[in-house]
Short mmCIF file of C-alpha atoms in Angstrom, two decimals:
data_model
loop_
_atom_site.label_atom_id
_atom_site.label_comp_id
_atom_site.label_asym_id
_atom_site.label_seq_id
_atom_site.Cartn_x
_atom_site.Cartn_y
_atom_site.Cartn_z
CA ASP V 1 101.58 19.09 -1.72
CA SER V 2 101.97 22.40 0.13
CA GLY V 3 104.65 21.11 2.47
CA VAL V 4 102.55 21.81 5.57
CA THR V 5 101.77 18.66 7.53
CA GLN V 6 98.80 18.37 9.89
CA THR V 7 97.98 15.50 12.17
CA PRO V 8 95.62 13.88 12.83
CA LYS V 9 93.54 14.10 9.63
CA HIS V 10 90.38 12.97 11.37
CA LEU V 11 89.42 13.00 15.07
CA ILE V 12 86.18 11.97 16.74
CA THR V 13 85.68 12.80 20.40
CA ALA V 14 83.02 13.44 22.96
CA THR V 15 81.84 16.70 24.52
CA GLY V 16 83.90 17.90 27.45
CA GLN V 17 87.10 16.27 26.16
CA ARG V 18 90.43 17.82 25.18
CA VAL V 19 92.32 17.34 21.89
CA THR V 20 95.57 18.52 20.46
CA LEU V 21 96.10 19.24 16.78
CA ARG V 22 99.59 19.33 15.43
CA CYS V 23 101.14 21.26 12.57
CA SER V 24 104.54 21.13 10.90
CA PRO V 25 105.22 24.20 8.71
CA ARG V 26 107.01 24.26 5.46
CA SER V 27 110.79 24.13 5.74
CA GLY V 28 112.07 27.66 6.39
CA ASP V 29 108.72 29.22 7.16
CA LEU V 30 108.69 30.93 10.58
CA SER V 31 105.07 31.95 10.71
CA VAL V 32 102.23 29.58 11.53
CA TYR V 33 98.50 30.34 11.44
CA TRP V 34 95.46 28.42 12.64
CA TYR V 35 92.05 28.72 11.04
CA GLN V 36 88.73 27.08 11.79
CA GLN V 37 86.41 26.29 8.83
CA SER V 38 82.71 25.43 9.44
CA LEU V 39 79.65 25.71 7.28
CA ASP V 40 78.02 28.43 9.39
CA GLN V 41 81.08 30.50 10.20
CA GLY V 42 83.22 30.10 7.13
CA LEU V 43 86.99 30.38 7.49
CA GLN V 44 87.80 32.05 10.77
CA PHE V 45 91.27 33.21 11.69
CA LEU V 46 92.25 31.94 15.13
CA ILE V 47 95.88 32.85 15.87
CA GLN V 48 99.30 33.49 14.35
CA TYR V 49 102.79 32.71 15.65
CA TYR V 50 106.08 33.87 14.42
CA ASN V 51 109.24 32.15 15.52
CA GLY V 52 107.64 31.05 18.77
CA GLU V 53 105.87 34.30 19.61
CA GLU V 54 102.20 35.09 19.29
CA ARG V 55 101.82 37.85 16.65
CA ALA V 56 98.10 38.19 15.88
CA LYS V 57 94.99 36.93 17.48
CA GLY V 58 91.54 36.41 15.97
CA ASN V 59 88.27 34.80 17.08
CA ILE V 60 89.94 32.19 19.32
CA LEU V 61 87.89 30.99 22.27
CA GLU V 62 89.41 30.96 25.78
CA ARG V 63 88.97 27.20 25.75
CA PHE V 64 91.43 27.03 22.87
CA SER V 65 95.14 27.68 23.11
CA ALA V 66 98.11 27.32 20.85
CA GLN V 67 101.88 27.44 20.92
CA GLN V 68 104.81 27.26 18.60
CA PHE V 69 107.81 25.30 19.67
CA PRO V 70 111.59 25.90 19.07
CA ASP V 71 111.54 23.49 16.11
CA LEU V 72 108.70 25.69 14.67
CA HIS V 73 106.00 23.10 14.79
CA SER V 74 102.75 24.29 16.37
CA GLU V 75 99.97 22.74 18.43
CA LEU V 76 96.39 23.82 18.87
CA ASN V 77 94.78 22.71 22.06
CA LEU V 78 91.01 22.52 22.24
CA SER V 79 89.47 21.80 25.66
CA SER V 80 86.02 21.42 27.16
CA LEU V 81 84.82 20.57 23.74
CA GLU V 82 81.30 21.36 22.61
CA LEU V 83 79.26 20.16 19.71
CA GLY V 84 79.79 23.50 17.99
CA ASP V 85 83.50 22.97 17.91
CA SER V 86 83.08 20.35 15.22
CA ALA V 87 84.93 21.80 12.25
CA LEU V 88 87.86 21.50 9.91
CA TYR V 89 90.99 23.11 11.51
CA PHE V 90 93.62 24.35 9.14
CA CYS V 91 97.19 25.22 9.77
CA ALA V 92 99.07 27.41 7.33
CA SER V 93 102.60 28.74 7.19
CA SER V 94 104.10 31.67 5.39
CA PRO V 95 107.57 32.89 4.41
CA VAL V 96 108.60 35.92 6.44
CA PHE V 97 105.83 38.57 6.57
CA SER V 98 104.29 38.22 3.17
CA GLY V 99 100.76 37.28 4.05
CA GLU V 100 100.93 34.46 1.45
CA LEU V 101 99.71 31.28 3.16
CA PHE V 102 100.45 27.73 2.44
CA PHE V 103 97.81 25.49 3.89
CA GLY V 104 97.90 21.97 5.25
CA GLU V 105 95.09 19.53 4.37
CA GLY V 106 93.35 20.16 7.70
CA SER V 107 92.25 18.20 10.75
CA ARG V 108 88.59 17.32 10.76
CA LEU V 109 87.26 17.34 14.32
CA THR V 110 83.93 15.75 15.11
CA VAL V 111 82.53 16.26 18.63
CA LEU V 112 79.73 13.83 19.50
CA ALA A 1 89.90 46.10 11.14
CA GLN A 2 89.78 44.70 7.68
CA SER A 3 86.85 42.84 6.11
CA VAL A 4 86.15 41.06 2.89
CA THR A 5 82.85 40.61 1.09
CA GLN A 6 82.32 38.12 -1.68
CA LEU A 7 79.24 39.19 -3.42
CA ASP A 8 78.15 35.86 -4.84
CA SER A 9 77.82 32.67 -2.79
CA GLN A 10 77.43 30.50 -5.92
CA VAL A 11 78.24 31.03 -9.56
CA PRO A 12 76.97 28.43 -12.10
CA VAL A 13 78.55 28.72 -15.56
CA PHE A 14 78.83 26.67 -18.65
CA GLU A 15 82.13 25.19 -19.73
CA GLU A 16 84.23 27.43 -21.96
CA ALA A 17 82.30 30.51 -20.82
CA PRO A 18 83.96 33.49 -19.09
CA VAL A 19 83.50 34.00 -15.38
CA GLU A 20 84.00 36.80 -12.83
CA LEU A 21 83.94 36.25 -9.08
CA ARG A 22 83.48 39.48 -7.20
CA CYS A 23 85.34 40.61 -4.06
CA ASN A 24 85.26 43.84 -2.15
CA TYR A 25 87.28 44.66 0.84
CA SER A 26 87.57 47.36 3.51
CA SER A 27 90.68 48.45 5.36
CA SER A 28 92.09 51.56 6.95
CA VAL A 29 95.67 50.73 5.85
CA SER A 30 97.44 49.32 2.82
CA VAL A 31 96.68 45.71 2.25
CA TYR A 32 97.80 42.70 0.37
CA LEU A 33 95.08 40.80 -1.55
CA PHE A 34 94.84 37.18 -2.46
CA TRP A 35 92.57 34.64 -4.08
CA TYR A 36 92.70 31.05 -2.94
CA VAL A 37 90.97 27.95 -4.31
CA GLN A 38 89.76 24.98 -2.35
CA TYR A 39 88.95 21.71 -4.05
CA PRO A 40 86.75 19.16 -2.16
CA ASN A 41 88.48 17.59 0.88
CA GLN A 42 91.64 19.63 0.37
CA GLY A 43 93.32 22.66 1.94
CA LEU A 44 93.35 26.06 0.28
CA GLN A 45 95.98 26.87 -2.36
CA LEU A 46 97.06 30.23 -3.66
CA LEU A 47 95.71 31.27 -7.00
CA LEU A 48 97.20 34.76 -7.21
CA LYS A 49 98.20 37.69 -5.08
CA TYR A 50 98.51 41.44 -5.23
CA LEU A 51 101.28 42.98 -3.12
CA SER A 52 102.14 46.11 -5.08
CA GLY A 53 102.84 47.32 -8.59
CA SER A 54 100.70 46.43 -11.56
CA THR A 55 97.05 46.31 -10.68
CA LEU A 56 96.44 43.37 -13.01
CA VAL A 57 97.85 40.24 -11.60
CA LYS A 58 97.97 36.83 -13.31
CA GLY A 59 97.74 33.53 -11.44
CA ILE A 60 97.78 29.80 -12.04
CA ASN A 61 95.30 27.96 -14.20
CA GLY A 62 94.55 30.98 -16.43
CA PHE A 63 93.07 33.13 -13.67
CA GLU A 64 93.65 36.87 -13.32
CA ALA A 65 92.46 39.61 -10.99
CA GLU A 66 92.42 43.37 -10.98
CA PHE A 67 93.05 45.53 -8.00
CA ASN A 68 90.90 48.64 -7.97
CA LYS A 69 91.77 50.83 -5.09
CA SER A 70 89.06 53.46 -5.64
CA GLN A 71 86.40 50.78 -5.64
CA THR A 72 88.19 48.66 -3.08
CA SER A 73 87.62 45.61 -5.23
CA PHE A 74 89.70 42.64 -6.30
CA HIS A 75 87.62 40.63 -8.77
CA LEU A 76 88.75 37.38 -10.13
CA ARG A 77 88.30 36.51 -13.83
CA LYS A 78 88.91 33.69 -16.26
CA PRO A 79 88.11 34.03 -19.97
CA SER A 80 87.14 30.37 -20.47
CA VAL A 81 86.43 27.94 -17.62
CA HIS A 82 86.81 24.15 -17.51
CA ILE A 83 84.90 21.50 -15.60
CA SER A 84 88.02 21.10 -13.45
CA ASP A 85 87.66 24.69 -12.20
CA THR A 86 84.65 23.65 -10.15
CA ALA A 87 85.70 24.50 -6.61
CA GLU A 88 85.30 27.01 -3.77
CA TYR A 89 87.12 30.31 -4.26
CA PHE A 90 88.15 32.62 -1.44
CA CYS A 91 89.16 36.24 -1.55
CA ALA A 92 91.50 37.31 1.27
CA VAL A 93 92.96 40.52 2.57
CA SER A 94 96.03 40.84 4.81
CA GLU A 95 97.07 43.85 6.88
CA ASN A 96 100.51 44.24 8.40
CA THR A 97 99.74 45.21 11.96
CA GLY A 98 102.74 43.72 13.52
CA GLY A 99 101.62 40.31 12.47
CA PHE A 100 99.87 39.37 9.27
CA LYS A 101 96.20 38.72 10.15
CA THR A 102 94.70 37.41 6.92
CA ILE A 103 90.91 37.55 6.74
CA PHE A 104 88.95 35.47 4.26
CA GLY A 105 85.65 36.16 2.60
CA ALA A 106 82.79 33.71 2.88
CA GLY A 107 83.72 32.00 -0.36
CA THR A 108 82.15 31.60 -3.80
CA ARG A 109 81.21 28.21 -5.07
CA LEU A 110 82.00 28.09 -8.80
CA PHE A 111 80.09 25.25 -10.56
CA VAL A 112 81.10 24.58 -14.11
CA LYS A 113 78.49 22.74 -16.16
CA ALA A 114 79.07 20.74 -19.34
#
């Protein structure tokens, strides 16, 4: 158990819909990262937050947005969903700026 | 921008044999290097990390890796593998550019055969 909690574990929705994925980092970790894992794209970095502020951005689509709240939990919002958005979405947290990541078990999104 | 190349997509090996999973990276600044393992239907977990100091780093489950700056490599090794080592292994590089953007390689599937 990494200490990172992600909900929901599985989500099935239709094209055009909007979903929200939630992540609670390990106790004491201020940084939260979001990754997308798919068979064709591998593990893609989406975005990083540190203590509520966006710190690094990767290949995140404009239809996707994220935020980190004062209690340090984070949410990833995916809108206007397309079939290609079907993937495993991971949240990770890290202590200070070490680069070492602790991953949650992921949220598997299926878009039909 | 940093990048990571894992040279083998799949590595089949017999139980108790040695194994090496290869990783090369590119970056214009100093980096931190990591190996993560992913078992089926699970998240990634850290095997080992290189932040600074000794270029030979030891991790969990008997794995070790050597940082070679001149060859920009960070190969993962284990002298004797077990069936339970069957998993996907990811090499990762992290640059400090105001925020730590950790980039992962495509992964190497290690398959240990009896």
